[in-house]
Coordinates of C-alpha atoms and ligand atoms in Angstrom, one line a residue:
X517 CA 120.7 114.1 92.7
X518 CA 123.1 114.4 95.8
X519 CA 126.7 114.6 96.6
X520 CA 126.7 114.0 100.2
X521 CA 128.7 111.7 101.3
X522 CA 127.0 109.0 103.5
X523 CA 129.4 107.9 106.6
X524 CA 129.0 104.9 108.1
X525 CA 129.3 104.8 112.1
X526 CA 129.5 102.0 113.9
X527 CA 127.2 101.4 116.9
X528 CA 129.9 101.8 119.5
X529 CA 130.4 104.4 122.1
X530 CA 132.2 106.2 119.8
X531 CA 129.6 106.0 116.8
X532 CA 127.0 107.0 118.6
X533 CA 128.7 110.3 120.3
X534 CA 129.4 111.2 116.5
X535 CA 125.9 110.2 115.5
X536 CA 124.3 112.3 118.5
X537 CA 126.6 115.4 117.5
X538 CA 125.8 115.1 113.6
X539 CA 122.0 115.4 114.9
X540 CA 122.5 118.4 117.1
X541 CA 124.2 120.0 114.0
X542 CA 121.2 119.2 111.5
X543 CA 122.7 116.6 109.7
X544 CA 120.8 113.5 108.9
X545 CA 121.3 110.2 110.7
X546 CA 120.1 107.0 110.1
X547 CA 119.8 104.7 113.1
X548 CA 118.6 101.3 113.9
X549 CA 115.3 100.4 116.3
X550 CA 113.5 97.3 117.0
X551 CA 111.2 97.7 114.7
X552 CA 113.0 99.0 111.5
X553 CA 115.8 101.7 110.5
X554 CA 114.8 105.1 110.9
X555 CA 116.3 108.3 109.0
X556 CA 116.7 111.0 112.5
X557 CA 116.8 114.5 112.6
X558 CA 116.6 116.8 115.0
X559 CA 112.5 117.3 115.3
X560 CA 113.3 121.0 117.0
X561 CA 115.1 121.9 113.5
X562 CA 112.8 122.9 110.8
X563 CA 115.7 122.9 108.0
X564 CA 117.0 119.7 109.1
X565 CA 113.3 118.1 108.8
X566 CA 112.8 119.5 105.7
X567 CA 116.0 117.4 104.4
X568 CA 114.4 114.2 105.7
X569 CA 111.2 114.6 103.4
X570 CA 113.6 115.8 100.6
X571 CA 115.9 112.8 101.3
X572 CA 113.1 110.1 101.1
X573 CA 111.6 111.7 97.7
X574 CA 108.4 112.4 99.3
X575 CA 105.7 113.7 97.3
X576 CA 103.7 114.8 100.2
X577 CA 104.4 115.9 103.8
X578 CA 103.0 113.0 106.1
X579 CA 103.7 113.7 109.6
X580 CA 106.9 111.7 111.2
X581 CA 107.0 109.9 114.6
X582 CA 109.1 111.7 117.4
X583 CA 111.7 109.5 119.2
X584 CA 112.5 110.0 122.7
X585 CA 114.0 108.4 125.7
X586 CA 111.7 107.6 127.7
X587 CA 107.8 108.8 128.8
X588 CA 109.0 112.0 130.9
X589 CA 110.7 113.4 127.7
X590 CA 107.1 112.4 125.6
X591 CA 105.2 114.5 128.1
X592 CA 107.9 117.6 127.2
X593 CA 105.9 117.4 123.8
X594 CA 102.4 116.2 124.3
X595 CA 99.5 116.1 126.8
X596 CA 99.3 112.8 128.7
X597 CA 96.2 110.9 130.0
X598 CA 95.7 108.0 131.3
X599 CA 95.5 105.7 128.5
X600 CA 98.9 107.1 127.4
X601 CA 100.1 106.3 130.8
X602 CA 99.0 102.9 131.1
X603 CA 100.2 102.0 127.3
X604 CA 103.3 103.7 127.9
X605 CA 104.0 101.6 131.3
X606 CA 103.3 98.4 129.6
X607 CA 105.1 99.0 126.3
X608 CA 108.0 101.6 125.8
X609 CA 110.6 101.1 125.4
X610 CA 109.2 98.9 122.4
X611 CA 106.9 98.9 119.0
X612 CA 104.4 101.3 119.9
X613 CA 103.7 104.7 118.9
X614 CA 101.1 107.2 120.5
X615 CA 99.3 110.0 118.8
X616 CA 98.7 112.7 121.5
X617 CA 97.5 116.2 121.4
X618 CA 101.0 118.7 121.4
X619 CA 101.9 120.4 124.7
X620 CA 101.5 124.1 124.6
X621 CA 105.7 125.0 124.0
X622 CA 106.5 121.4 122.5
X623 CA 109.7 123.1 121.0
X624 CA 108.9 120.9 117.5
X625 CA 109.4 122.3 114.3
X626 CA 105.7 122.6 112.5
X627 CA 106.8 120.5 109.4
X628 CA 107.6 117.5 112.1
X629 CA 103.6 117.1 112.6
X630 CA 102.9 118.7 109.2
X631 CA 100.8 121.1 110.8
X632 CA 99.0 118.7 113.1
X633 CA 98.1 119.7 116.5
X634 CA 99.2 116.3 117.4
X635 CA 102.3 114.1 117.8
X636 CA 103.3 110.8 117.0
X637 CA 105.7 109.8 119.6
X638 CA 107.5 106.6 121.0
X639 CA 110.2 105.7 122.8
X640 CA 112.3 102.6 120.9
X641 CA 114.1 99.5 122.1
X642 CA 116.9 99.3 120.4
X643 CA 120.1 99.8 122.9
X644 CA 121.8 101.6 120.1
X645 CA 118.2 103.8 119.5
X646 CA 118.3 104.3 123.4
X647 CA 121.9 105.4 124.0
X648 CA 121.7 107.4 120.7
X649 CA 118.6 109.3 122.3
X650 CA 120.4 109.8 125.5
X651 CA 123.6 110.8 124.2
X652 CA 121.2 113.4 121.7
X653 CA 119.2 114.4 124.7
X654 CA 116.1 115.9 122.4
X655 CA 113.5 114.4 119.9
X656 CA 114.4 112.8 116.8
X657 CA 112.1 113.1 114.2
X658 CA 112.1 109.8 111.9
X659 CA 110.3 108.2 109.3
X660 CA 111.5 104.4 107.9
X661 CA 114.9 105.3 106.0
X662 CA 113.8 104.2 102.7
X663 CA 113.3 106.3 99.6
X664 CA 109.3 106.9 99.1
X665 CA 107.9 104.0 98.1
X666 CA 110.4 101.4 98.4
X667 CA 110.3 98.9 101.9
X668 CA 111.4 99.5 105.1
X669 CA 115.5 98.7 105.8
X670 CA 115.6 96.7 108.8
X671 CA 119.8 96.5 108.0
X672 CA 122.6 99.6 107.3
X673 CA 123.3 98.1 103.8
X674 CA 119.6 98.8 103.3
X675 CA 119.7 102.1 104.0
X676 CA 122.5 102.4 102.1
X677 CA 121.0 101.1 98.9
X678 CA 117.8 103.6 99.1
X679 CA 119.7 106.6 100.4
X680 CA 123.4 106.5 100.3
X681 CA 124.6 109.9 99.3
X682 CA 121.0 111.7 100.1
X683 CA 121.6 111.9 104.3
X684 CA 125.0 112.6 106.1
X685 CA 125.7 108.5 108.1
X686 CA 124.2 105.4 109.2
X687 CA 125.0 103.8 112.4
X688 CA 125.2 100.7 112.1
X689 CA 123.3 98.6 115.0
X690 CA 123.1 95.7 113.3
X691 CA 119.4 93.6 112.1
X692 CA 116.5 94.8 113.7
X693 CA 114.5 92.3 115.6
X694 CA 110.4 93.2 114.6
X695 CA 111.1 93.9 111.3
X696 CA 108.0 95.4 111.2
X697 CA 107.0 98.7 112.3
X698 CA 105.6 100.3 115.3
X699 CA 101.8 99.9 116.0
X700 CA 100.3 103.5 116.2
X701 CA 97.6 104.1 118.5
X702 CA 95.9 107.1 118.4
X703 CA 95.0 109.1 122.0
X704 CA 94.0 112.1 121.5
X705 CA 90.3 111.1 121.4
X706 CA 88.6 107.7 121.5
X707 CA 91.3 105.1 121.4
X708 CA 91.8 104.1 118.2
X709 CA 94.3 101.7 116.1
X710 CA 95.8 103.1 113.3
X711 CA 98.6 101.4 112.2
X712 CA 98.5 97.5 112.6
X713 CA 102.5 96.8 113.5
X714 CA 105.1 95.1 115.5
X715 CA 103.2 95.3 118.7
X716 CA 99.6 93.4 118.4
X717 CA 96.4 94.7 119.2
X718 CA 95.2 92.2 121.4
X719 CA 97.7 93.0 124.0
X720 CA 97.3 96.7 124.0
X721 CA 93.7 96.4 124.2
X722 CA 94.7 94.0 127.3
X723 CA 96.9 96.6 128.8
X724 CA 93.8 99.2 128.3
X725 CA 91.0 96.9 129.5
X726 CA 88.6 98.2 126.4
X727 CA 88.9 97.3 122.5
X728 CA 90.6 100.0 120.4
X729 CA 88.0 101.5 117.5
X730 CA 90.1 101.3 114.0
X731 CA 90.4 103.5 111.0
X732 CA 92.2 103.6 108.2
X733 CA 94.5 106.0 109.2
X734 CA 96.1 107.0 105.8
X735 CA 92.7 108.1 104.6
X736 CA 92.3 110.3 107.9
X737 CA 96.1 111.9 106.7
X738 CA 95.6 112.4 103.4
X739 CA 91.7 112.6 102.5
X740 CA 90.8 116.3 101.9
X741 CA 88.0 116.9 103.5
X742 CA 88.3 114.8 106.8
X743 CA 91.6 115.6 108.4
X744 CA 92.8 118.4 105.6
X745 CA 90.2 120.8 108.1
X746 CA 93.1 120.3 110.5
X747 CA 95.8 121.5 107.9
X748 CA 93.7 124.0 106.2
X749 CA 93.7 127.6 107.2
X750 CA 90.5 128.8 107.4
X751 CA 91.4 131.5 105.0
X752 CA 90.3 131.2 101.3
X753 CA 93.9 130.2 99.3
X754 CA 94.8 131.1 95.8
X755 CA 97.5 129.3 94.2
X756 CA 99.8 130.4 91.5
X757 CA 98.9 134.3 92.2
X758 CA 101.9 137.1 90.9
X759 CA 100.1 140.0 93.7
X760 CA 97.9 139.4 96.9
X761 CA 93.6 141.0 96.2
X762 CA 93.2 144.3 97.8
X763 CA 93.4 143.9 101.7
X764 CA 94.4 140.1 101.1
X765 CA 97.9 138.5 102.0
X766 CA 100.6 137.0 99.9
X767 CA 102.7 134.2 100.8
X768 CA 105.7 134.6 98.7
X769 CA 108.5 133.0 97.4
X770 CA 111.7 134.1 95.4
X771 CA 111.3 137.3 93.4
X772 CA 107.6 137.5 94.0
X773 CA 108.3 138.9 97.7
X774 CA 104.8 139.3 100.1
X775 CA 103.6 139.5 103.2
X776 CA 105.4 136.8 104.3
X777 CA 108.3 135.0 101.9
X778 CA 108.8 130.9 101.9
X779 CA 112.5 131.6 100.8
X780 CA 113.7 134.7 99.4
X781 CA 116.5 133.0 97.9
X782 CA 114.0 130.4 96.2
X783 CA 115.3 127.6 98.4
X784 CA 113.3 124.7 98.5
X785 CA 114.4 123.2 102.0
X786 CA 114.2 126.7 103.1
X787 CA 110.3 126.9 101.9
X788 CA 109.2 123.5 103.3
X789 CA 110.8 124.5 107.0
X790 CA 108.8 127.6 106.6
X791 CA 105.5 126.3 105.4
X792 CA 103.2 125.3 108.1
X793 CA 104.6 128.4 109.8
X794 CA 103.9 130.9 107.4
X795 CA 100.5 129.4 106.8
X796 CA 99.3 129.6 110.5
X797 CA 100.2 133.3 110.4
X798 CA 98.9 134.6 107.6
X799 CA 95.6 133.0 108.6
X800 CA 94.5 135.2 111.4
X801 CA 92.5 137.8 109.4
X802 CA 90.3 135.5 107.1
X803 CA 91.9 137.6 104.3
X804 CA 92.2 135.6 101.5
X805 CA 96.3 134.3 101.0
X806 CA 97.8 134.2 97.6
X807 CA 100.1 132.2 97.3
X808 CA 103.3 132.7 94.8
X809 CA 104.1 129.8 92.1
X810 CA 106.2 127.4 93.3
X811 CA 108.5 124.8 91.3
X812 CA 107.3 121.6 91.2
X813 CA 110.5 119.9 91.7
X814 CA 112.3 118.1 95.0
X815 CA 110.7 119.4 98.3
X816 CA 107.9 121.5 95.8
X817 CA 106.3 118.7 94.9
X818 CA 105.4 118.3 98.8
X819 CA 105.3 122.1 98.8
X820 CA 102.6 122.2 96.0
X821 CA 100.7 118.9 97.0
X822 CA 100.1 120.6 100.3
X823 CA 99.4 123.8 99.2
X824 CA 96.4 122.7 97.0
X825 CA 95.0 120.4 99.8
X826 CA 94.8 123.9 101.5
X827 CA 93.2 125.8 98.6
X828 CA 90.7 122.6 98.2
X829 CA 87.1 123.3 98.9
X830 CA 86.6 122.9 102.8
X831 CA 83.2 120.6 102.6
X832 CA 83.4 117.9 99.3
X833 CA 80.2 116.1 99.2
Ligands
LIG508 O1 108.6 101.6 113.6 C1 108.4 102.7 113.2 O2 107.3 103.3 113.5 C2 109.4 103.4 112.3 C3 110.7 103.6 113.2 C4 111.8 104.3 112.5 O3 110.3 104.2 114.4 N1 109.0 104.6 111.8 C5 108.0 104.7 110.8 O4 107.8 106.0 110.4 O5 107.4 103.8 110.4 P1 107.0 106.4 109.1 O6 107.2 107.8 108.9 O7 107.4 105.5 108.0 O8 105.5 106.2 109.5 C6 104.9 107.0 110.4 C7 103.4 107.0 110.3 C8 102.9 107.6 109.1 O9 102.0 106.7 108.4 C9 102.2 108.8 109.6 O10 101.1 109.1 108.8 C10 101.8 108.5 111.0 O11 102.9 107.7 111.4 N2 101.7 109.6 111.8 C11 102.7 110.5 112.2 N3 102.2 111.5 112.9 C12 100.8 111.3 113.0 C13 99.8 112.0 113.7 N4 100.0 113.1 114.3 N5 98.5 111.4 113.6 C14 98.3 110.3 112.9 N6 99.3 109.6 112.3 C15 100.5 110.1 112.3
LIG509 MG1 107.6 104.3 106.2

């Protein structure tokens, strides 16, 4: 499948330099955290987030957590309040991740949030994580490194078996201590838990003084129909189309060129950097996008599943 050849860094001064500077150069870097190993990338580098989702085998694009030093770098990317504050005073570094609304000139690529207008952010534990992130000095963008589907790695040697020759090194920090991973607490509007993890809810509702609501956040991702309004452009989309209607748009990829082109060269990586991008423009007239057929292989399979949540009907019943 892939003929990259996986380097394995150890989590010393030196291995964490070469980790920071694979990172600024796109490559992918798995690292440890508390909670479990995560597969980094630069979050600013479209390309370079693209290769996570194509490294993990993802059928879908769910958004990925951001990983930064410390709360002043989070408030580079989101808008704070004063839930975020107090959570983020009592908890990072550590097992918690906040969903915040993004910052007007966050600098992310759109395939980090998946076309969210929010981010899921923390700021780990882990010394190696830490000194990695300093040494970086930007966001890393990264999901569990584990193929899709298979469980979290909370050793290298675990990453290794799921990914070895599908992202660039591993540094090594040794086990991780939760094992488990981050609780995500969502803050962008009522205060609401949703993902149970390492941190328990009890003590953030503590730290908060109020109880957190809960939902079953993977039904708020992926449902069309509840959050899908957020990724859908509020265009009418036509899949599979060869030409745009009169007066409509094209979103085009390869030979079938259009207003706008996912990858010319019919690059896959290229097209899923491009995607959220491409859709936001294009949607500014209410024309109706067409959208050029595109192979449902790799990265298209998270190309394609995305693309019909966008064509789906806007109000299921
Ligand atoms: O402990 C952890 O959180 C590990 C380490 C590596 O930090 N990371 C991790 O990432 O578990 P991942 O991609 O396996 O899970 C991230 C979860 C996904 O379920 C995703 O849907 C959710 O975070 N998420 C990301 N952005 C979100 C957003 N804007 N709103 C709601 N949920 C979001
Ligand atoms: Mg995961």
């Amino acid at each position: 499948m892939s003929d990259l050849k996986t380097v394995q860094l150890a989590g010393t001064s030196s291995g964490i330099t070469e980790a920071a500077r694979r990172l600024g150069v796109g490559q992918l870097v798995a690292f440890p955290t508390e909670t479990v190993y995560g597969l980094g990338a630069d979050a600013r580098n479209a390309t370079a987030v693209a290769k996570v989702y194509q490294a993990k085998q993802r059928p879908s694009f769910n958004p990925l957590i951001a990983h930064v030093a410390d709360a002043e770098a989070a408030q580079r990317h989101v808008l704070w309040n004063e839930s975020a504050e107090k959570l983020a005073a009592a908890f990072w570094p550590g097992p918690l991740t906040l969903v915040l609304p993004l910052r007007a000139g966050h600098g992310l690529a759109s395939l980090c949030t998946a076309g969210l207008d929010t981010l899921a952010i923390r700021v780990p534990a882990h010394p190696a994580a830490r000194a990695l992130l300093r040494a970086f000095d930007g966001p890393i963008a990264a999901p569990s490194a584990n193929p899709s589907g298979r469980i979290s790695p909370t050793r290298a040697a675990h990453v290794l078996a799921g990914l070895r020759g599908r992202i660039d090194a591993v540094l090594d920090g040794g086990a991780c201590d939760v094992g488990l991973e981050s609780t995500i607490v969502g803050l962008s509007q009522t205060p609401v838990l949703l993902r149970p993890g390492g941190l328990a809810r009890e003590d953030i509702e503590t730290a908060l003084g109020f109880a957190l609501v809960e939902r079953a956040h993977q039904e708020a991702i992926n449902a069309p129909g509840q959050i899908a309004s957020h990724y859908a452009p509020e265009a009418p989309v036509l899949l599979n189309q060869s030409e745009p209607l009169a007066g409509g748009a094209m979103l085009g990829f390869g030979d079938i060129g259009g207003t706008l082109n996912l990858s010319p060269r019919a690059d896959l990586v290229e097209a899923a950097a491009n995607l959220f991008d491409y859709l936001h423009a294009l949607d500014t007239s209410g024309q109706t996008i067409s959208v050029a057929p595109i192979p449902d292989h790799g990265l298209g399979q998270a190309i394609n599943d995305r693309l019909r949540r966008a064509a789906a009907p806007r109000n299921p019943v």
